[in-house]
PDB file of C-alpha atoms in Angstrom:
ATOM      1  CA  MET A   1     -10.669 -15.834  -7.604  1.00  0.00           C
ATOM      2  CA  LYS A   2     -10.404 -14.193  -4.194  1.00  0.00           C
ATOM      3  CA  THR A   3      -8.774 -10.821  -3.752  1.00  0.00           C
ATOM      4  CA  ILE A   4      -7.123 -10.553  -0.362  1.00  0.00           C
ATOM      5  CA  ALA A   5      -5.418  -7.629   1.342  1.00  0.00           C
ATOM      6  CA  ILE A   6      -2.293  -8.455   3.328  1.00  0.00           C
ATOM      7  CA  ILE A   7      -1.013  -5.753   5.678  1.00  0.00           C
ATOM      8  CA  PRO A   8       2.473  -6.444   7.078  1.00  0.00           C
ATOM      9  CA  ALA A   9       2.890  -4.874  10.513  1.00  0.00           C
ATOM     10  CA  ARG A  10       5.903  -5.911  12.548  1.00  0.00           C
ATOM     11  CA  ALA A  11       6.756  -4.348  15.888  1.00  0.00           C
ATOM     12  CA  ASN A  12      10.176  -2.773  15.799  1.00  0.00           C
ATOM     13  CA  SER A  13      10.978   0.075  13.449  1.00  0.00           C
ATOM     14  CA  LYS A  14      14.247   1.950  13.215  1.00  0.00           C
ATOM     15  CA  ARG A  15      13.320   5.553  12.480  1.00  0.00           C
ATOM     16  CA  ILE A  16       9.976   5.910  14.276  1.00  0.00           C
ATOM     17  CA  LYS A  17       9.398   4.052  17.537  1.00  0.00           C
ATOM     18  CA  ASP A  18       6.346   1.748  17.400  1.00  0.00           C
ATOM     19  CA  LYS A  19       5.464   3.311  14.050  1.00  0.00           C
ATOM     20  CA  ASN A  20       2.612   0.985  13.094  1.00  0.00           C
ATOM     21  CA  ILE A  21       0.633   1.693  16.263  1.00  0.00           C
ATOM     22  CA  LYS A  22       1.613   5.327  16.711  1.00  0.00           C
ATOM     23  CA  ASP A  23      -1.318   7.743  16.674  1.00  0.00           C
ATOM     24  CA  PHE A  24      -1.784   9.240  13.225  1.00  0.00           C
ATOM     25  CA  ALA A  25      -4.597  11.777  12.815  1.00  0.00           C
ATOM     26  CA  GLY A  26      -6.648  10.216  15.590  1.00  0.00           C
ATOM     27  CA  LYS A  27      -5.985   6.489  15.282  1.00  0.00           C
ATOM     28  CA  PRO A  28      -3.056   4.067  14.998  1.00  0.00           C
ATOM     29  CA  LEU A  29      -1.217   4.320  11.695  1.00  0.00           C
ATOM     30  CA  LEU A  30      -1.968   0.676  10.902  1.00  0.00           C
ATOM     31  CA  PHE A  31      -5.732   1.254  11.146  1.00  0.00           C
ATOM     32  CA  TRP A  32      -5.784   3.567   8.127  1.00  0.00           C
ATOM     33  CA  SER A  33      -4.727   0.657   5.898  1.00  0.00           C
ATOM     34  CA  ILE A  34      -7.245  -1.710   7.484  1.00  0.00           C
ATOM     35  CA  ASP A  35     -10.033   0.840   7.065  1.00  0.00           C
ATOM     36  CA  ILE A  36      -9.198   1.544   3.426  1.00  0.00           C
ATOM     37  CA  ALA A  37      -9.315  -2.210   2.729  1.00  0.00           C
ATOM     38  CA  ILE A  38     -12.715  -2.344   4.447  1.00  0.00           C
ATOM     39  CA  ALA A  39     -13.939   0.570   2.320  1.00  0.00           C
ATOM     40  CA  SER A  40     -12.842  -1.091  -0.923  1.00  0.00           C
ATOM     41  CA  ASN A  41     -15.527  -3.105  -2.694  1.00  0.00           C
ATOM     42  CA  LYS A  42     -12.806  -5.112  -4.449  1.00  0.00           C
ATOM     43  CA  ILE A  43     -11.284  -6.734  -1.348  1.00  0.00           C
ATOM     44  CA  ASP A  44     -12.780 -10.041  -0.172  1.00  0.00           C
ATOM     45  CA  GLU A  45     -10.644 -10.696   2.912  1.00  0.00           C
ATOM     46  CA  ILE A  46      -8.214  -8.703   5.067  1.00  0.00           C
ATOM     47  CA  TYR A  47      -5.184 -10.113   6.884  1.00  0.00           C
ATOM     48  CA  VAL A  48      -2.721  -8.420   9.217  1.00  0.00           C
ATOM     49  CA  SER A  49       0.606 -10.258   9.313  1.00  0.00           C
ATOM     50  CA  THR A  50       2.464  -9.622  12.566  1.00  0.00           C
ATOM     51  CA  GLU A  51       4.603 -11.272  15.223  1.00  0.00           C
ATOM     52  CA  ASN A  52       3.759  -8.712  17.889  1.00  0.00           C
ATOM     53  CA  ILE A  53       1.285  -9.434  20.705  1.00  0.00           C
ATOM     54  CA  GLN A  54       0.434  -5.760  21.238  1.00  0.00           C
ATOM     55  CA  ILE A  55      -0.459  -5.264  17.570  1.00  0.00           C
ATOM     56  CA  LYS A  56      -2.526  -8.460  17.579  1.00  0.00           C
ATOM     57  CA  GLU A  57      -4.493  -7.370  20.647  1.00  0.00           C
ATOM     58  CA  LEU A  58      -4.983  -3.856  19.308  1.00  0.00           C
ATOM     59  CA  VAL A  59      -6.451  -5.192  16.069  1.00  0.00           C
ATOM     60  CA  LYS A  60      -8.608  -7.766  17.871  1.00  0.00           C
ATOM     61  CA  THR A  61      -9.949  -5.147  20.279  1.00  0.00           C
ATOM     62  CA  ASN A  62     -10.909  -2.649  17.596  1.00  0.00           C
ATOM     63  CA  TYR A  63     -12.024  -5.025  14.840  1.00  0.00           C
ATOM     64  CA  ARG A  64     -14.277  -7.968  15.535  1.00  0.00           C
ATOM     65  CA  LEU A  65     -12.211 -10.664  13.897  1.00  0.00           C
ATOM     66  CA  SER A  66     -13.777 -13.483  11.892  1.00  0.00           C
ATOM     67  CA  GLU A  67     -17.196 -11.821  12.041  1.00  0.00           C
ATOM     68  CA  ASP A  68     -18.480 -10.591   8.724  1.00  0.00           C
ATOM     69  CA  ILE A  69     -19.801  -7.264  10.031  1.00  0.00           C
ATOM     70  CA  TYR A  70     -17.662  -5.300   7.594  1.00  0.00           C
ATOM     71  CA  GLY A  71     -18.783  -7.309   4.587  1.00  0.00           C
ATOM     72  CA  LYS A  72     -15.490  -9.191   4.733  1.00  0.00           C
ATOM     73  CA  PRO A  73     -13.516 -11.060   7.422  1.00  0.00           C
ATOM     74  CA  ILE A  74     -10.510  -9.467   9.141  1.00  0.00           C
ATOM     75  CA  SER A  75      -7.950 -11.913  10.522  1.00  0.00           C
ATOM     76  CA  ILE A  76      -4.481 -12.104  12.036  1.00  0.00           C
ATOM     77  CA  ILE A  77      -1.638 -14.108  10.492  1.00  0.00           C
ATOM     78  CA  ASP A  78       0.899 -15.189  13.106  1.00  0.00           C
ATOM     79  CA  ARG A  79       4.209 -14.252  11.562  1.00  0.00           C
ATOM     80  CA  PRO A  80       7.358 -15.946  12.897  1.00  0.00           C
ATOM     81  CA  ASP A  81      10.090 -13.800  14.446  1.00  0.00           C
ATOM     82  CA  THR A  82      12.487 -14.944  11.733  1.00  0.00           C
ATOM     83  CA  LEU A  83      10.384 -12.987   9.204  1.00  0.00           C
ATOM     84  CA  SER A  84      10.134  -9.903  11.401  1.00  0.00           C
ATOM     85  CA  GLN A  85      13.715  -8.668  11.287  1.00  0.00           C
ATOM     86  CA  ASP A  86      15.108  -5.494   9.708  1.00  0.00           C
ATOM     87  CA  ASN A  87      16.468  -7.518   6.796  1.00  0.00           C
ATOM     88  CA  SER A  88      13.355  -9.655   6.296  1.00  0.00           C
ATOM     89  CA  SER A  89      11.867  -9.567   2.804  1.00  0.00           C
ATOM     90  CA  VAL A  90       8.195  -8.694   2.417  1.00  0.00           C
ATOM     91  CA  ILE A  91       8.044 -11.260  -0.402  1.00  0.00           C
ATOM     92  CA  ASP A  92       8.987 -13.972   2.098  1.00  0.00           C
ATOM     93  CA  VAL A  93       6.300 -12.571   4.409  1.00  0.00           C
ATOM     94  CA  LEU A  94       3.735 -12.936   1.615  1.00  0.00           C
ATOM     95  CA  ARG A  95       4.899 -16.472   0.829  1.00  0.00           C
ATOM     96  CA  HIS A  96       4.461 -17.361   4.480  1.00  0.00           C
ATOM     97  CA  ALA A  97       0.980 -15.814   4.496  1.00  0.00           C
ATOM     98  CA  ILE A  98      -0.187 -17.794   1.458  1.00  0.00           C
ATOM     99  CA  ASN A  99       1.180 -21.029   2.939  1.00  0.00           C
ATOM    100  CA  TYR A 100      -0.450 -20.140   6.272  1.00  0.00           C
ATOM    101  CA  LEU A 101      -3.809 -19.607   4.559  1.00  0.00           C
ATOM    102  CA  ASP A 102      -3.292 -22.635   2.302  1.00  0.00           C
ATOM    103  CA  TYR A 103      -4.575 -20.731  -0.714  1.00  0.00           C
ATOM    104  CA  GLU A 104      -3.790 -22.183  -4.119  1.00  0.00           C
ATOM    105  CA  GLU A 105      -4.736 -19.135  -6.152  1.00  0.00           C
ATOM    106  CA  CYS A 106      -5.620 -15.544  -5.255  1.00  0.00           C
ATOM    107  CA  LEU A 107      -4.836 -11.930  -6.023  1.00  0.00           C
ATOM    108  CA  ILE A 108      -2.773 -10.430  -3.207  1.00  0.00           C
ATOM    109  CA  VAL A 109      -3.075  -6.723  -2.507  1.00  0.00           C
ATOM    110  CA  LEU A 110      -0.067  -5.682  -0.449  1.00  0.00           C
ATOM    111  CA  LEU A 111      -0.842  -2.655   1.722  1.00  0.00           C
ATOM    112  CA  TYR A 112       2.036  -1.221   3.711  1.00  0.00           C
ATOM    113  CA  PRO A 113       0.820   0.688   6.809  1.00  0.00           C
ATOM    114  CA  THR A 114       3.275   3.463   5.897  1.00  0.00           C
ATOM    115  CA  TYR A 115       1.026   4.823   3.117  1.00  0.00           C
ATOM    116  CA  PRO A 116      -1.925   6.283   5.060  1.00  0.00           C
ATOM    117  CA  LEU A 117      -2.901   8.798   2.354  1.00  0.00           C
ATOM    118  CA  ARG A 118      -4.018   6.247  -0.247  1.00  0.00           C
ATOM    119  CA  THR A 119      -7.748   6.280  -0.988  1.00  0.00           C
ATOM    120  CA  ASP A 120     -10.243   3.496  -1.586  1.00  0.00           C
ATOM    121  CA  LYS A 121     -10.695   4.817  -5.139  1.00  0.00           C
ATOM    122  CA  LEU A 122      -6.973   4.438  -5.800  1.00  0.00           C
ATOM    123  CA  LEU A 123      -7.060   0.951  -4.306  1.00  0.00           C
ATOM    124  CA  ASN A 124     -10.012  -0.097  -6.470  1.00  0.00           C
ATOM    125  CA  ASP A 125      -8.498   1.416  -9.612  1.00  0.00           C
ATOM    126  CA  VAL A 126      -5.179  -0.402  -9.156  1.00  0.00           C
ATOM    127  CA  ILE A 127      -6.953  -3.722  -8.551  1.00  0.00           C
ATOM    128  CA  ASP A 128      -9.050  -3.240 -11.698  1.00  0.00           C
ATOM    129  CA  PHE A 129      -5.898  -2.387 -13.642  1.00  0.00           C
ATOM    130  CA  ALA A 130      -4.087  -5.498 -12.357  1.00  0.00           C
ATOM    131  CA  ILE A 131      -6.995  -7.711 -13.408  1.00  0.00           C
ATOM    132  CA  MET A 132      -7.109  -6.003 -16.812  1.00  0.00           C
ATOM    133  CA  GLN A 133      -3.415  -6.872 -17.254  1.00  0.00           C
ATOM    134  CA  GLY A 134      -4.164 -10.545 -16.705  1.00  0.00           C
ATOM    135  CA  TYR A 135      -3.271 -10.500 -12.999  1.00  0.00           C
ATOM    136  CA  GLY A 136       0.240  -9.285 -13.747  1.00  0.00           C
ATOM    137  CA  ASN A 137       2.484  -7.892 -11.029  1.00  0.00           C
ATOM    138  CA  THR A 138       1.178  -4.320 -10.689  1.00  0.00           C
ATOM    139  CA  ILE A 139       2.950  -1.590  -8.719  1.00  0.00           C
ATOM    140  CA  THR A 140       2.022   2.043  -8.195  1.00  0.00           C
ATOM    141  CA  VAL A 141       4.635   4.424  -9.620  1.00  0.00           C
ATOM    142  CA  VAL A 142       5.246   8.177  -9.625  1.00  0.00           C
ATOM    143  CA  LYS A 143       7.452  10.350 -11.798  1.00  0.00           C
ATOM    144  CA  GLY A 144      11.110  10.298 -10.816  1.00  0.00           C
ATOM    145  CA  ASP A 145      14.359  11.903 -11.899  1.00  0.00           C
ATOM    146  CA  LYS A 146      17.295  10.633 -13.936  1.00  0.00           C
ATOM    147  CA  LYS A 147      18.642   8.736 -10.938  1.00  0.00           C
ATOM    148  CA  VAL A 148      15.697   6.339 -11.267  1.00  0.00           C
ATOM    149  CA  TYR A 149      16.261   3.433 -13.633  1.00  0.00           C
ATOM    150  CA  TRP A 150      12.685   2.535 -14.563  1.00  0.00           C
ATOM    151  CA  TYR A 151      10.241   3.753 -17.162  1.00  0.00           C
ATOM    152  CA  VAL A 152       6.672   2.793 -18.040  1.00  0.00           C
ATOM    153  CA  ASP A 153       6.131   1.560 -21.592  1.00  0.00           C
ATOM    154  CA  PHE A 154       2.697   2.955 -22.445  1.00  0.00           C
ATOM    155  CA  THR A 155       2.793   1.202 -25.836  1.00  0.00           C
ATOM    156  CA  CYS A 156       2.980  -2.173 -24.116  1.00  0.00           C
ATOM    157  CA  GLY A 157       0.229  -2.116 -21.495  1.00  0.00           C
ATOM    158  CA  ASN A 158       2.175   0.003 -18.984  1.00  0.00           C
ATOM    159  CA  LYS A 159       4.948  -2.544 -18.623  1.00  0.00           C
ATOM    160  CA  ILE A 160       7.758  -1.440 -16.324  1.00  0.00           C
ATOM    161  CA  GLN A 161      11.055  -1.489 -18.203  1.00  0.00           C
ATOM    162  CA  LYS A 162      14.546  -0.890 -16.931  1.00  0.00           C
ATOM    163  CA  ILE A 163      16.665   2.050 -18.075  1.00  0.00           C
ATOM    164  CA  LEU A 164      20.163   0.601 -18.271  1.00  0.00           C
ATOM    165  CA  PRO A 165      22.462   2.897 -16.252  1.00  0.00           C
ATOM    166  CA  ASN A 166      25.544   2.244 -18.395  1.00  0.00           C
ATOM    167  CA  GLU A 167      23.812   2.846 -21.700  1.00  0.00           C
ATOM    168  CA  ILE A 168      24.134   6.198 -23.485  1.00  0.00           C
ATOM    169  CA  TYR A 169      20.791   7.577 -24.627  1.00  0.00           C
ATOM    170  CA  ARG A 170      20.093  10.507 -26.897  1.00  0.00           C
ATOM    171  CA  GLU A 171      18.055  13.179 -25.110  1.00  0.00           C
ATOM    172  CA  GLN A 172      15.130  12.711 -27.507  1.00  0.00           C
ATOM    173  CA  ASP A 173      15.159   8.962 -26.870  1.00  0.00           C
ATOM    174  CA  MET A 174      15.071   9.252 -23.090  1.00  0.00           C
ATOM    175  CA  GLN A 175      11.903   7.969 -21.477  1.00  0.00           C
ATOM    176  CA  GLN A 176      10.282   9.695 -18.502  1.00  0.00           C
ATOM    177  CA  PRO A 177      11.798   7.954 -15.458  1.00  0.00           C
ATOM    178  CA  TYR A 178       9.446   6.583 -12.815  1.00  0.00           C
ATOM    179  CA  LYS A 179      10.125   5.407  -9.301  1.00  0.00           C
ATOM    180  CA  LEU A 180       8.352   2.537  -7.637  1.00  0.00           C
ATOM    181  CA  ALA A 181       5.926   3.588  -4.900  1.00  0.00           C
ATOM    182  CA  GLY A 182       4.474   1.061  -2.495  1.00  0.00           C
ATOM    183  CA  ALA A 183       1.027   2.580  -1.968  1.00  0.00           C
ATOM    184  CA  VAL A 184      -0.628  -0.419  -3.662  1.00  0.00           C
ATOM    185  CA  HIS A 185       1.068  -3.552  -4.962  1.00  0.00           C
ATOM    186  CA  CYS A 186      -1.038  -6.290  -6.581  1.00  0.00           C
ATOM    187  CA  ILE A 187       0.548  -9.723  -6.936  1.00  0.00           C
ATOM    188  CA  PHE A 188      -0.919 -12.899  -8.396  1.00  0.00           C
ATOM    189  CA  SER A 189      -0.119 -15.667  -5.899  1.00  0.00           C
ATOM    190  CA  ASP A 190       1.480 -17.902  -8.556  1.00  0.00           C
ATOM    191  CA  ASP A 191       4.054 -15.176  -9.266  1.00  0.00           C
ATOM    192  CA  LEU A 192       5.449 -15.342  -5.727  1.00  0.00           C
ATOM    193  CA  THR A 193       7.496 -18.415  -6.612  1.00  0.00           C
ATOM    194  CA  ASP A 194       9.740 -16.623  -9.111  1.00  0.00           C
ATOM    195  CA  MET A 195       9.564 -13.121  -7.655  1.00  0.00           C
ATOM    196  CA  ASP A 196      12.809 -11.513  -6.524  1.00  0.00           C
ATOM    197  CA  GLN A 197      13.299  -9.963  -3.091  1.00  0.00           C
ATOM    198  CA  ASN A 198      12.466  -6.510  -4.483  1.00  0.00           C
ATOM    199  CA  GLY A 199       9.013  -7.624  -5.565  1.00  0.00           C
ATOM    200  CA  MET A 200       9.750  -7.803  -9.293  1.00  0.00           C
ATOM    201  CA  SER A 201       8.745 -10.692 -11.540  1.00  0.00           C
ATOM    202  CA  LYS A 202       8.970 -11.463 -15.264  1.00  0.00           C
ATOM    203  CA  HIS A 203       6.056  -9.193 -16.145  1.00  0.00           C
ATOM    204  CA  ASN A 204       5.641  -5.988 -14.143  1.00  0.00           C
ATOM    205  CA  PHE A 205       3.140  -3.214 -14.760  1.00  0.00           C
ATOM    206  CA  GLY A 206       3.137   0.336 -13.469  1.00  0.00           C
ATOM    207  CA  TYR A 207       0.006   2.155 -12.371  1.00  0.00           C
ATOM    208  CA  VAL A 208       0.947   5.817 -12.695  1.00  0.00           C
ATOM    209  CA  ILE A 209      -0.162   8.122  -9.878  1.00  0.00           C
ATOM    210  CA  GLU A 210      -0.195  11.805 -10.726  1.00  0.00           C
ATOM    211  CA  GLU A 211      -0.967  13.002  -7.190  1.00  0.00           C
ATOM    212  CA  GLU A 212       2.258  12.192  -5.366  1.00  0.00           C
ATOM    213  CA  ALA A 213       0.716  12.788  -1.933  1.00  0.00           C
ATOM    214  CA  LEU A 214      -1.167   9.496  -2.339  1.00  0.00           C
ATOM    215  CA  CYS A 215       2.230   7.784  -2.359  1.00  0.00           C
ATOM    216  CA  LEU A 216       3.808   9.741   0.476  1.00  0.00           C
ATOM    217  CA  GLU A 217       5.571   7.146   2.596  1.00  0.00           C
ATOM    218  CA  VAL A 218       5.763   7.666   6.336  1.00  0.00           C
ATOM    219  CA  ASP A 219       9.317   6.436   6.887  1.00  0.00           C
ATOM    220  CA  ASP A 220      10.713   9.118   9.210  1.00  0.00           C
ATOM    221  CA  GLU A 221       9.460  11.768  11.633  1.00  0.00           C
ATOM    222  CA  GLU A 222       9.459  14.533   9.039  1.00  0.00           C
ATOM    223  CA  ALA A 223       7.356  12.488   6.602  1.00  0.00           C
ATOM    224  CA  PHE A 224       5.068  11.431   9.461  1.00  0.00           C
ATOM    225  CA  ILE A 225       4.330  15.045  10.392  1.00  0.00           C
ATOM    226  CA  ARG A 226       3.874  16.068   6.765  1.00  0.00           C
ATOM    227  CA  ALA A 227       1.485  13.200   6.002  1.00  0.00           C
ATOM    228  CA  GLU A 228      -0.506  13.810   9.186  1.00  0.00           C
ATOM    229  CA  GLN A 229      -0.974  17.472   8.245  1.00  0.00           C
ATOM    230  CA  ILE A 230      -2.319  16.443   4.836  1.00  0.00           C
ATOM    231  CA  LYS A 231      -4.640  13.841   6.384  1.00  0.00           C
ATOM    232  CA  GLN A 232      -5.994  16.301   8.951  1.00  0.00           C
ATOM    233  CA  TYR A 233      -6.571  18.883   6.227  1.00  0.00           C
ATOM    234  CA  ARG A 234      -8.534  16.323   4.210  1.00  0.00           C
ATOM    235  CA  ILE A 235     -10.638  15.407   7.235  1.00  0.00           C
ATOM    236  CA  LEU A 236     -11.444  19.049   7.964  1.00  0.00           C
ATOM    237  CA  SER A 237     -12.197  19.714   4.304  1.00  0.00           C
ATOM    238  CA  THR A 238     -14.620  16.782   4.263  1.00  0.00           C
ATOM    239  CA  ILE A 239     -16.382  18.136   7.352  1.00  0.00           C
ATOM    240  CA  CYS A 240     -16.715  21.509   5.669  1.00  0.00           C
ATOM    241  CA  TYR A 241     -18.083  19.981   2.494  1.00  0.00           C
ATOM    242  CA  TYR A 242     -20.687  17.706   4.037  1.00  0.00           C
ATOM    243  CA  SER A 243     -21.780  19.608   7.110  1.00  0.00           C
ATOM    244  CA  ASN A 244     -25.075  21.487   6.988  1.00  0.00           C
ATOM    245  CA  ASN A 245     -23.902  23.689   9.813  1.00  0.00           C
ATOM    246  CA  SER A 246     -23.421  27.218   8.475  1.00  0.00           C
ATOM    247  CA  HIS A 247     -20.305  27.697  10.611  1.00  0.00           C
ATOM    248  CA  TYR A 248     -18.586  24.795   8.842  1.00  0.00           C
ATOM    249  CA  ALA A 249     -20.051  25.646   5.471  1.00  0.00           C
ATOM    250  CA  LYS A 250     -18.425  29.076   5.559  1.00  0.00           C
ATOM    251  CA  CYS A 251     -15.044  28.104   6.942  1.00  0.00           C
ATOM    252  CA  HIS A 252     -11.924  27.989   4.826  1.00  0.00           C
ATOM    253  CA  PHE A 253      -8.695  26.113   5.412  1.00  0.00           C
ATOM    254  CA  ASN A 254      -5.346  27.126   4.035  1.00  0.00           C
ATOM    255  CA  TYR A 255      -2.664  24.502   3.529  1.00  0.00           C
ATOM    256  CA  ASN A 256       0.861  25.247   2.356  1.00  0.00           C
TER     257      ASN A 256
END
């Protein structure tokens, strides 16, 4: 069964103008998701779903489409304008993509461009976990507070269960709440038929991420700046670690 990455990247965004193609730590935000899919040894094919000509040309110019120079093809899915509105559901976008590709069966790895801090290791681990769960609907989650109505049942294969808001629970019976985080979302194509607009199906599994920075979503200017600082720090730290130059080897970076 093929494992395909689908990266939804429409043009207009409310909070950050041209967010998906805005420069983030040296390259367009969208490219970080494409590059992490390239780096993953679990992804067979990569697709960018967009209605926007500028995004299409930017991807075509920087990635040689349909040529297997990355070990996997990178292609554009022409998304209709009707699925590129503020109220459009990403599940409908995925349904369109699967119909467009005419695939009967595959594992979809949904990668939002707004999570540029995810790593290829995280991506691979979530895919492995989804396969281990029998290709169940697998979503990355992080610890939340009592306002969040989900918990992960570790006695039942990490199934995501709902905490009923109107129920009264004893303190000792309360489960640790988790919130859904869209860093990586693995969906078996057959599940798209019955999936609700929030991306939930009959059987949902949570992959718990302890390092919340991996799930930092760039959804406003403040988060954009914060995430870019973390990314730049990681890049500089990597240079320090791998460089043989004594100047870099001795340097130290402080991040608060």
